[in-house]
Coordinates of N, CA, C and O in Angstrom, one line a residue:
M1 N -8.1 -28.0 -6.3 CA -9.4 -28.3 -6.0 C -10.1 -26.5 -6.0 O -10.2 -26.4 -5.2
T2 N -11.7 -27.1 -6.2 CA -13.0 -26.5 -6.2 C -13.3 -26.7 -4.8 O -13.0 -27.5 -4.0
K3 N -12.9 -25.4 -3.7 CA -14.0 -24.9 -3.1 C -15.4 -24.5 -2.9 O -15.4 -23.6 -3.5
G4 N -16.1 -25.5 -2.7 CA -17.7 -25.3 -2.3 C -17.8 -25.1 -2.0 O -18.0 -24.1 -0.9
P5 N -19.9 -25.8 -1.5 CA -20.1 -24.9 -0.2 C -19.4 -25.5 1.6 O -19.1 -26.5 0.8
S6 N -19.9 -24.5 2.3 CA -19.0 -25.0 3.3 C -20.1 -26.6 4.1 O -19.6 -26.8 4.5
R7 N -21.2 -26.8 3.7 CA -22.1 -27.8 3.6 C -22.5 -27.9 2.8 O -23.5 -27.1 1.7
L8 N -22.7 -28.9 2.0 CA -23.2 -29.8 0.6 C -23.7 -31.6 0.8 O -22.6 -32.1 1.1
D9 N -25.3 -31.7 0.1 CA -25.2 -33.0 0.8 C -25.8 -33.1 -1.0 O -27.4 -32.9 -0.9
V10 N -25.2 -34.5 -1.3 CA -25.6 -35.0 -3.3 C -25.7 -36.1 -3.0 O -25.0 -37.2 -3.1
A11 N -27.5 -36.9 -2.5 CA -27.4 -38.1 -2.5 C -27.7 -38.1 -4.5 O -28.5 -37.9 -5.2
V12 N -27.0 -39.3 -4.7 CA -26.5 -39.7 -5.7 C -27.5 -41.0 -6.3 O -26.7 -42.1 -4.8
G13 N -28.9 -41.6 -6.4 CA -29.7 -42.8 -6.8 C -28.7 -43.0 -9.0 O -29.4 -42.3 -9.6
Y14 N -28.9 -44.3 -8.7 CA -28.6 -44.8 -10.1 C -30.5 -45.9 -10.3 O -30.0 -46.9 -9.6
A15 N -30.5 -45.9 -11.5 CA -31.6 -46.4 -12.4 C -31.2 -47.1 -13.7 O -32.4 -48.1 -14.3
V16 N -30.0 -46.9 -13.5 CA -29.0 -47.4 -14.6 C -28.3 -48.3 -13.8 O -27.5 -48.3 -13.4
P17 N -27.5 -49.3 -15.2 CA -26.2 -50.1 -14.7 C -25.1 -49.0 -14.4 O -25.2 -48.1 -14.9
R18 N -24.3 -49.4 -13.4 CA -23.1 -48.3 -13.1 C -21.9 -48.0 -14.7 O -21.4 -47.6 -14.1
K19 N -21.9 -48.8 -15.7 CA -21.1 -48.8 -16.2 C -21.3 -48.1 -17.2 O -22.4 -47.8 -17.7
G20 N -19.9 -47.7 -17.4 CA -19.7 -45.8 -18.1 C -19.6 -45.0 -17.4 O -20.5 -43.9 -18.3
V21 N -21.3 -45.0 -16.3 CA -22.2 -44.0 -15.5 C -21.0 -43.2 -13.9 O -20.3 -44.2 -13.4
P22 N -20.6 -42.4 -13.7 CA -19.7 -41.2 -13.1 C -20.0 -41.9 -11.7 O -21.0 -42.5 -12.2
A23 N -18.6 -42.2 -11.2 CA -19.6 -42.7 -9.1 C -19.9 -41.4 -8.9 O -19.5 -39.7 -9.2
A24 N -20.6 -41.7 -7.2 CA -21.7 -40.7 -6.9 C -20.3 -39.7 -6.7 O -20.8 -38.2 -6.7
Q25 N -18.8 -39.5 -6.0 CA -17.9 -38.5 -5.8 C -17.6 -37.6 -6.7 O -17.9 -36.7 -6.8
S26 N -18.0 -38.1 -8.3 CA -17.9 -36.9 -9.2 C -19.2 -36.1 -9.0 O -18.8 -35.0 -9.2
F27 N -20.1 -37.1 -8.9 CA -21.3 -36.1 -9.7 C -20.9 -34.9 -7.9 O -21.3 -33.9 -8.1
R28 N -21.1 -35.0 -6.8 CA -20.1 -35.0 -6.1 C -19.1 -33.0 -6.1 O -19.6 -31.9 -6.0
K29 N -18.6 -33.5 -6.8 CA -17.0 -33.0 -6.6 C -18.1 -31.0 -8.0 O -17.6 -30.6 -7.8
W30 N -18.6 -32.3 -9.2 CA -18.7 -31.4 -10.7 C -20.0 -30.3 -9.7 O -20.2 -29.3 -9.7
V31 N -21.4 -30.5 -8.9 CA -21.5 -29.7 -7.6 C -21.0 -29.0 -6.5 O -21.5 -27.6 -7.0
S32 N -20.3 -29.2 -6.6 CA -19.1 -28.3 -4.9 C -19.4 -27.3 -6.5 O -18.8 -26.1 -5.9
A33 N -18.5 -27.9 -7.4 CA -17.8 -26.6 -8.1 C -18.7 -25.9 -9.1 O -18.8 -24.2 -8.6
A34 N -20.0 -26.0 -9.1 CA -21.7 -25.3 -9.2 C -21.5 -24.0 -8.6 O -21.9 -22.3 -8.8
L35 N -21.7 -24.6 -7.1 CA -22.1 -23.5 -6.1 C -21.2 -23.2 -5.5 O -21.7 -22.3 -4.4
A36 N -19.7 -23.4 -5.7 CA -18.8 -22.8 -4.9 C -18.7 -20.5 -5.4 O -18.8 -20.8 -6.2
G37 N -18.6 -20.3 -4.2 CA -19.4 -18.6 -4.6 C -20.3 -18.5 -4.7 O -20.4 -16.7 -4.4
R38 N -21.4 -19.1 -3.9 CA -22.6 -18.6 -4.9 C -23.5 -19.6 -4.0 O -25.1 -19.0 -3.3
I39 N -23.8 -20.3 -3.0 CA -24.1 -21.1 -1.9 C -23.9 -21.3 -1.0 O -22.8 -21.9 -1.2
R40 N -24.1 -21.0 0.3 CA -22.8 -21.9 1.0 C -23.4 -23.5 2.0 O -23.2 -24.3 2.5
E41 N -24.3 -23.3 2.2 CA -25.3 -25.3 2.4 C -25.7 -25.3 1.1 O -27.1 -24.0 0.9
A42 N -26.4 -26.9 1.2 CA -27.2 -27.1 -0.6 C -27.1 -28.6 0.2 O -26.1 -29.5 0.4
D43 N -28.8 -28.9 -0.3 CA -29.2 -30.1 -0.3 C -30.0 -30.7 -1.8 O -30.4 -30.0 -1.5
L44 N -28.8 -31.4 -2.6 CA -29.5 -32.5 -4.0 C -29.8 -33.5 -4.3 O -28.9 -34.0 -3.0
A45 N -30.4 -33.5 -4.8 CA -30.1 -35.2 -5.2 C -30.5 -35.5 -6.6 O -31.1 -34.1 -7.3
V46 N -29.3 -36.3 -7.6 CA -29.0 -37.0 -9.0 C -29.2 -37.7 -8.9 O -29.0 -38.9 -8.5
R47 N -29.9 -38.4 -9.7 CA -30.9 -39.6 -9.7 C -30.8 -39.7 -12.3 O -30.7 -38.8 -12.8
V48 N -29.3 -40.7 -11.6 CA -29.5 -41.1 -13.6 C -30.2 -42.4 -13.8 O -30.8 -43.3 -13.7
V49 N -31.0 -42.5 -14.4 CA -31.7 -42.9 -15.4 C -32.1 -43.4 -16.7 O -30.7 -42.7 -16.9
G50 N -31.9 -44.1 -17.4 CA -32.7 -44.6 -18.5 C -33.4 -44.1 -19.5 O -33.9 -43.1 -18.8
A51 N -33.9 -43.6 -20.6 CA -34.1 -44.0 -21.4 C -35.5 -43.8 -21.2 O -36.6 -42.6 -21.4
A52 N -36.0 -45.1 -20.8 CA -37.6 -44.7 -20.2 C -38.6 -44.3 -19.3 O -39.0 -43.4 -19.9
E53 N -37.4 -43.8 -18.6 CA -37.8 -43.1 -17.8 C -38.2 -41.2 -17.7 O -38.3 -40.9 -17.0
G54 N -36.6 -40.9 -17.7 CA -36.0 -40.1 -18.6 C -37.8 -39.4 -19.6 O -37.5 -37.9 -19.4
R55 N -37.7 -39.8 -20.9 CA -38.6 -39.7 -21.5 C -39.4 -39.5 -21.0 O -40.4 -38.0 -21.5
A56 N -40.5 -40.3 -19.8 CA -41.5 -40.1 -19.3 C -41.8 -38.5 -18.6 O -42.1 -38.2 -18.5
L57 N -40.8 -38.4 -17.5 CA -40.2 -37.0 -17.1 C -40.8 -36.2 -17.8 O -41.6 -35.1 -18.0
N58 N -40.2 -36.4 -18.7 CA -39.8 -34.9 -20.2 C -41.4 -35.0 -20.8 O -41.2 -33.3 -20.0
R59 N -41.7 -35.8 -20.3 CA -43.2 -35.5 -21.5 C -43.9 -35.0 -20.3 O -45.3 -34.2 -20.7
H60 N -44.0 -35.9 -18.6 CA -45.1 -35.6 -18.6 C -44.8 -34.2 -17.0 O -45.5 -32.9 -16.8
Y61 N -43.6 -33.3 -17.6 CA -42.9 -32.4 -16.1 C -43.6 -30.7 -17.2 O -43.2 -29.7 -17.3
R62 N -42.7 -31.5 -19.0 CA -42.2 -30.3 -19.6 C -42.7 -30.2 -21.7 O -42.6 -29.4 -22.0
G63 N -43.4 -31.3 -21.4 CA -44.4 -32.1 -22.4 C -44.3 -32.1 -23.6 O -44.6 -32.3 -24.8
R64 N -42.9 -32.4 -23.6 CA -41.8 -33.3 -24.2 C -41.5 -34.4 -24.5 O -40.7 -35.3 -23.9
D65 N -41.8 -35.2 -25.3 CA -42.3 -36.4 -25.8 C -40.5 -36.8 -26.2 O -40.4 -37.9 -27.8
Y66 N -39.2 -37.3 -25.2 CA -38.3 -38.2 -26.2 C -38.1 -37.7 -24.0 O -37.6 -36.8 -23.2
A67 N -36.7 -38.6 -25.0 CA -35.9 -38.4 -23.7 C -34.6 -37.1 -24.0 O -34.4 -37.3 -25.0
T68 N -34.5 -36.4 -22.8 CA -33.1 -35.3 -22.1 C -32.2 -35.8 -22.4 O -32.1 -36.3 -21.1
N69 N -30.9 -35.2 -22.3 CA -30.1 -35.4 -21.2 C -29.6 -34.8 -19.4 O -29.5 -35.9 -18.6
V70 N -30.7 -33.3 -19.8 CA -30.7 -33.3 -17.8 C -31.9 -32.5 -17.7 O -32.2 -31.8 -18.2
L71 N -32.5 -32.4 -16.6 CA -34.1 -32.4 -15.9 C -33.3 -31.5 -15.0 O -33.2 -32.3 -13.9
S72 N -33.7 -30.5 -13.9 CA -33.3 -29.5 -13.3 C -35.2 -29.8 -13.0 O -35.9 -29.0 -13.3
F73 N -34.8 -29.8 -11.5 CA -36.3 -29.3 -10.3 C -36.0 -29.3 -9.5 O -35.8 -29.1 -8.5
P74 N -36.2 -27.4 -9.5 CA -35.8 -26.6 -8.5 C -36.5 -27.2 -7.3 O -38.0 -27.1 -7.3
A75 N -36.6 -27.0 -6.0 CA -37.2 -27.6 -4.6 C -38.3 -26.1 -4.5 O -37.8 -25.3 -4.8
E76 N -39.3 -26.8 -4.2 CA -40.7 -25.7 -3.7 C -40.6 -25.1 -2.5 O -41.2 -27.1 -1.2
L77 N -40.4 -24.8 -1.5 CA -40.7 -24.5 -0.2 C -41.4 -25.0 -0.1 O -42.3 -23.7 -0.3
P78 N -42.1 -24.6 1.6 CA -42.9 -24.8 2.1 C -43.4 -23.6 3.0 O -42.4 -22.6 2.3
E79 N -44.4 -23.0 2.4 CA -44.9 -21.7 3.5 C -44.7 -21.5 4.4 O -45.8 -22.7 5.0
G80 N -44.4 -20.7 4.6 CA -45.4 -20.3 6.1 C -44.4 -20.2 6.8 O -44.3 -20.5 8.2
L81 N -42.9 -21.1 6.6 CA -41.4 -21.3 7.4 C -41.2 -19.5 8.4 O -41.7 -18.7 7.8
P82 N -40.8 -19.8 9.6 CA -40.2 -17.7 9.8 C -39.5 -17.6 9.3 O -38.6 -17.8 8.5
E83 N -39.8 -16.3 9.8 CA -38.4 -15.9 9.2 C -37.2 -15.6 9.5 O -36.7 -15.7 10.9
G84 N -36.2 -16.0 8.4 CA -34.8 -15.7 8.8 C -34.8 -17.4 8.9 O -33.3 -17.6 8.1
V85 N -35.3 -18.8 9.1 CA -35.5 -19.7 7.8 C -35.6 -20.1 7.1 O -36.2 -19.4 6.0
R86 N -33.7 -20.6 6.5 CA -33.8 -21.1 5.5 C -33.4 -22.2 5.0 O -32.8 -23.2 6.2
L87 N -33.5 -23.1 4.6 CA -34.0 -24.8 4.3 C -33.3 -24.6 3.0 O -32.8 -24.4 2.0
P88 N -31.9 -25.2 3.5 CA -30.8 -25.8 2.0 C -31.6 -26.0 0.6 O -30.4 -27.2 0.2
L89 N -32.7 -27.1 0.7 CA -32.6 -27.3 -0.5 C -33.0 -26.6 -1.4 O -34.0 -25.9 -2.1
L90 N -32.1 -27.7 -3.0 CA -32.0 -26.5 -4.0 C -33.3 -27.0 -5.0 O -33.8 -26.7 -5.5
G91 N -33.2 -29.1 -4.9 CA -34.2 -29.4 -5.4 C -33.3 -31.4 -6.4 O -32.6 -31.1 -5.4
D92 N -34.1 -31.5 -7.8 CA -33.7 -32.6 -7.6 C -33.1 -32.1 -10.0 O -33.1 -31.7 -10.3
L93 N -32.1 -33.0 -9.7 CA -31.3 -33.1 -11.4 C -31.7 -34.1 -11.8 O -31.2 -35.5 -11.0
V94 N -32.3 -35.1 -12.6 CA -32.3 -35.6 -13.4 C -31.6 -36.1 -14.8 O -31.1 -35.1 -15.4
I95 N -30.2 -37.1 -14.7 CA -29.5 -36.8 -16.0 C -29.7 -38.4 -16.6 O -29.3 -39.1 -15.7
C96 N -29.8 -38.5 -18.7 CA -30.3 -39.7 -18.3 C -29.3 -40.5 -18.9 O -28.8 -39.7 -20.2
A97 N -28.3 -41.4 -18.8 CA -27.5 -42.0 -18.8 C -27.3 -42.2 -20.6 O -26.2 -41.8 -21.5
P98 N -28.2 -43.2 -20.7 CA -28.0 -42.9 -22.4 C -28.0 -41.7 -23.1 O -27.3 -41.7 -24.8
V99 N -29.1 -41.0 -23.4 CA -29.0 -39.3 -23.6 C -27.2 -39.1 -24.3 O -26.4 -38.7 -24.8
V100 N -26.7 -38.9 -22.6 CA -25.4 -38.7 -22.4 C -24.6 -39.6 -22.8 O -23.3 -39.0 -24.0
A101 N -24.7 -40.5 -22.8 CA -23.5 -41.4 -23.7 C -23.8 -40.6 -25.3 O -22.7 -40.9 -25.9
R102 N -24.7 -41.0 -26.2 CA -25.1 -41.0 -27.5 C -24.2 -39.3 -27.3 O -23.5 -39.7 -28.2
E103 N -24.9 -38.4 -27.4 CA -24.3 -37.1 -27.6 C -22.4 -37.4 -27.0 O -22.5 -36.4 -28.0
A104 N -22.6 -37.8 -26.3 CA -20.8 -37.9 -26.0 C -19.7 -39.0 -27.0 O -18.6 -37.5 -27.9
R105 N -20.2 -39.4 -27.7 CA -19.9 -40.1 -28.9 C -20.6 -39.3 -29.7 O -19.8 -38.4 -30.6
Q106 N -21.7 -38.3 -30.4 CA -21.7 -37.3 -31.6 C -21.3 -36.8 -31.2 O -20.4 -35.5 -32.6
Q107 N -20.7 -35.8 -30.2 CA -19.9 -34.7 -30.1 C -18.4 -34.7 -30.1 O -17.5 -33.3 -29.5
G108 N -17.7 -36.3 -30.1 CA -16.7 -36.1 -29.7 C -16.0 -36.3 -28.6 O -15.0 -35.6 -28.3
K109 N -16.8 -35.9 -27.4 CA -16.4 -35.6 -26.0 C -16.5 -36.5 -25.1 O -16.8 -37.8 -25.4
A110 N -15.5 -36.8 -24.5 CA -14.9 -37.5 -23.1 C -16.2 -38.2 -22.0 O -17.3 -37.3 -22.2
P111 N -17.1 -39.4 -22.3 CA -19.0 -39.0 -21.4 C -18.7 -38.5 -20.2 O -19.4 -37.3 -20.0
A112 N -16.9 -38.6 -19.1 CA -17.1 -37.4 -18.3 C -17.2 -36.3 -18.4 O -18.1 -35.1 -16.8
A113 N -15.9 -35.4 -18.7 CA -17.2 -34.6 -19.2 C -17.8 -33.8 -19.8 O -18.4 -32.7 -19.1
H114 N -18.9 -34.5 -20.4 CA -20.1 -34.3 -21.0 C -20.9 -34.4 -18.9 O -21.5 -34.1 -18.9
Y115 N -20.4 -35.6 -18.7 CA -21.8 -35.5 -17.4 C -21.3 -34.5 -16.0 O -22.2 -34.0 -16.0
A116 N -20.2 -33.9 -16.6 CA -19.5 -32.6 -15.4 C -20.5 -31.7 -16.5 O -21.0 -30.8 -15.3
H117 N -20.7 -31.7 -17.5 CA -20.7 -29.8 -18.4 C -22.3 -29.9 -18.0 O -23.1 -29.3 -17.4
L118 N -23.2 -30.7 -17.8 CA -24.8 -31.8 -18.1 C -24.9 -31.6 -16.0 O -26.2 -30.9 -15.9
T119 N -24.0 -32.0 -15.4 CA -24.2 -31.9 -13.8 C -24.1 -30.3 -14.0 O -25.3 -29.1 -12.8
V120 N -23.1 -29.2 -14.0 CA -23.2 -28.2 -13.7 C -24.5 -27.6 -14.8 O -24.9 -26.9 -13.8
H121 N -24.5 -27.4 -15.1 CA -25.7 -27.1 -16.6 C -27.0 -27.4 -15.6 O -27.5 -25.8 -15.3
G122 N -27.4 -28.2 -14.9 CA -28.4 -28.3 -13.8 C -28.4 -27.8 -13.2 O -29.1 -27.7 -12.4
T123 N -27.1 -27.6 -12.2 CA -26.9 -27.1 -11.0 C -27.5 -25.8 -11.1 O -28.0 -25.0 -10.3
L124 N -27.0 -25.4 -12.6 CA -27.3 -23.7 -12.3 C -28.5 -23.2 -12.6 O -28.9 -22.2 -12.2
H125 N -29.0 -24.6 -12.9 CA -30.8 -24.0 -13.6 C -31.5 -24.6 -11.8 O -32.5 -22.9 -11.9
L126 N -31.0 -25.0 -11.3 CA -31.4 -25.1 -10.2 C -31.6 -24.4 -8.8 O -31.7 -23.3 -8.4
L127 N -30.4 -22.9 -9.4 CA -29.7 -21.7 -8.7 C -30.5 -20.1 -9.4 O -30.4 -18.8 -9.0
G128 N -31.5 -21.1 -10.5 CA -32.2 -19.5 -10.8 C -31.4 -19.6 -12.2 O -32.5 -18.7 -13.4
W129 N -30.1 -19.6 -12.6 CA -30.1 -19.7 -14.5 C -31.0 -20.0 -15.0 O -31.7 -21.5 -14.8
N130 N -31.0 -19.5 -16.6 CA -31.8 -19.9 -17.4 C -31.3 -19.4 -18.6 O -30.0 -18.7 -18.3
H131 N -31.6 -20.0 -19.8 CA -31.1 -19.3 -21.7 C -32.6 -19.4 -22.1 O -32.0 -20.1 -23.5
E132 N -33.4 -19.1 -21.5 CA -34.5 -18.6 -21.7 C -34.8 -17.6 -23.7 O -34.8 -17.3 -24.5
D133 N -33.4 -16.8 -23.0 CA -33.2 -16.3 -24.6 C -31.7 -16.2 -24.8 O -31.1 -15.9 -24.1
P134 N -31.4 -15.0 -25.8 CA -30.1 -15.4 -26.1 C -28.9 -14.5 -25.3 O -27.6 -14.7 -24.9
R135 N -29.6 -13.2 -24.4 CA -28.4 -12.8 -23.1 C -28.6 -13.8 -22.4 O -27.1 -13.8 -21.8
E136 N -28.9 -14.5 -21.7 CA -29.4 -14.5 -20.9 C -28.4 -16.9 -20.9 O -27.5 -17.2 -19.7
A137 N -28.5 -17.4 -22.6 CA -27.9 -18.8 -22.7 C -26.2 -17.9 -22.7 O -25.4 -18.8 -22.2
E138 N -25.7 -17.1 -23.5 CA -24.6 -16.1 -23.2 C -23.9 -15.9 -21.9 O -23.0 -16.6 -21.3
C139 N -24.8 -15.7 -21.1 CA -24.0 -14.9 -19.5 C -23.7 -17.4 -18.6 O -23.5 -17.2 -18.5
M140 N -24.8 -17.8 -19.0 CA -24.6 -18.9 -19.0 C -23.6 -19.1 -18.4 O -23.3 -20.5 -18.4
E141 N -24.2 -20.0 -19.7 CA -22.5 -20.7 -20.9 C -21.1 -20.4 -20.8 O -20.4 -20.5 -19.9
Q142 N -21.2 -18.8 -20.5 CA -19.5 -18.7 -19.9 C -19.6 -18.9 -18.6 O -18.8 -19.5 -18.6
L143 N -20.2 -19.1 -18.0 CA -20.5 -18.7 -16.4 C -19.5 -20.3 -16.5 O -19.7 -21.1 -15.7
E144 N -20.7 -21.3 -17.4 CA -20.2 -22.8 -17.5 C -19.1 -23.6 -17.3 O -17.8 -24.5 -17.0
R145 N -18.7 -22.5 -18.9 CA -17.3 -22.5 -18.6 C -16.3 -22.7 -18.1 O -14.9 -23.4 -18.1
E146 N -16.1 -20.7 -17.1 CA -15.3 -20.8 -16.6 C -15.2 -21.9 -15.1 O -14.5 -22.9 -14.1
I147 N -16.8 -22.4 -14.0 CA -16.9 -23.6 -13.6 C -15.7 -25.3 -14.4 O -15.4 -25.5 -13.8
L148 N -16.2 -25.4 -16.0 CA -15.5 -26.6 -16.6 C -14.1 -26.1 -16.2 O -13.3 -27.5 -16.1
A149 N -13.6 -24.5 -16.8 CA -12.8 -25.0 -17.0 C -11.2 -24.5 -15.8 O -10.6 -25.3 -15.0
G150 N -12.2 -24.3 -13.6 CA -11.5 -24.6 -13.8 C -11.6 -26.3 -12.5 O -10.6 -26.6 -11.2
L151 N -12.5 -27.0 -13.0 CA -12.4 -28.6 -13.4 C -10.9 -28.8 -14.0 O -11.3 -30.7 -14.1
G152 N -10.5 -28.4 -15.0 CA -10.4 -28.6 -15.5 C -10.4 -29.9 -17.0 O -9.4 -30.5 -18.4
I153 N -11.9 -28.8 -17.2 CA -12.6 -29.6 -18.8 C -12.7 -28.8 -19.6 O -12.9 -27.5 -19.7
A154 N -12.6 -29.2 -20.1 CA -12.8 -28.0 -22.0 C -13.6 -26.9 -22.4 O -15.2 -27.8 -22.0
D155 N -13.7 -26.4 -22.7 CA -15.0 -25.3 -23.2 C -16.9 -26.4 -23.8 O -15.7 -27.3 -24.7
P156 N -17.3 -26.5 -23.4 CA -18.0 -27.1 -23.9 C -18.8 -26.8 -25.5 O -18.9 -27.9 -25.9
Y157 N -18.4 -25.8 -25.6 CA -19.8 -25.3 -26.8 C -18.9 -24.7 -27.7 O -19.3 -24.0 -28.5
L158 N -17.9 -25.4 -27.4 CA -16.5 -25.0 -29.1 C -16.8 -25.7 -30.1 O -17.3 -24.9 -31.5
D159 N -17.7 -26.6 -30.4 CA -18.3 -26.6 -31.8 C -19.4 -27.3 -31.6 O -20.0 -28.2 -32.4
A160 N -20.4 -26.3 -31.3 CA -21.4 -26.4 -30.5 C -21.7 -25.9 -32.4 O -21.8 -24.6 -32.4

């Protein structure tokens, strides 16, 4: 099993029925794997939403009028903290259950494996990873492959 941060607090909330959606323990395991060796302490929230909420959030924050699979909202830490004070707050992930289910079906993937990939992907965004240009995307995708392999999950980009 992957060893993650020394202190990890992942709050998981469900705004959709739980059927077909992983348990909070799974999300915590995937976040821990993404953070392992990268950060010692972390607080973050994962919210699993329906299509309407996913669409509203994507439209409001990204200007895109459709529900997307995962949104990452890095924490904005308050100014004026005393020197040396670090807050372990990373931010929030919003995962849209109907989009994840549809993509998993279309891509022939197990839903849990797709949730794991998107949780890892979103967590890396909270750490500052990006895929804005091809080089960044290649580096981020390779890191995702390594993390997921450590969890026993196949390369999510094989058929991409």
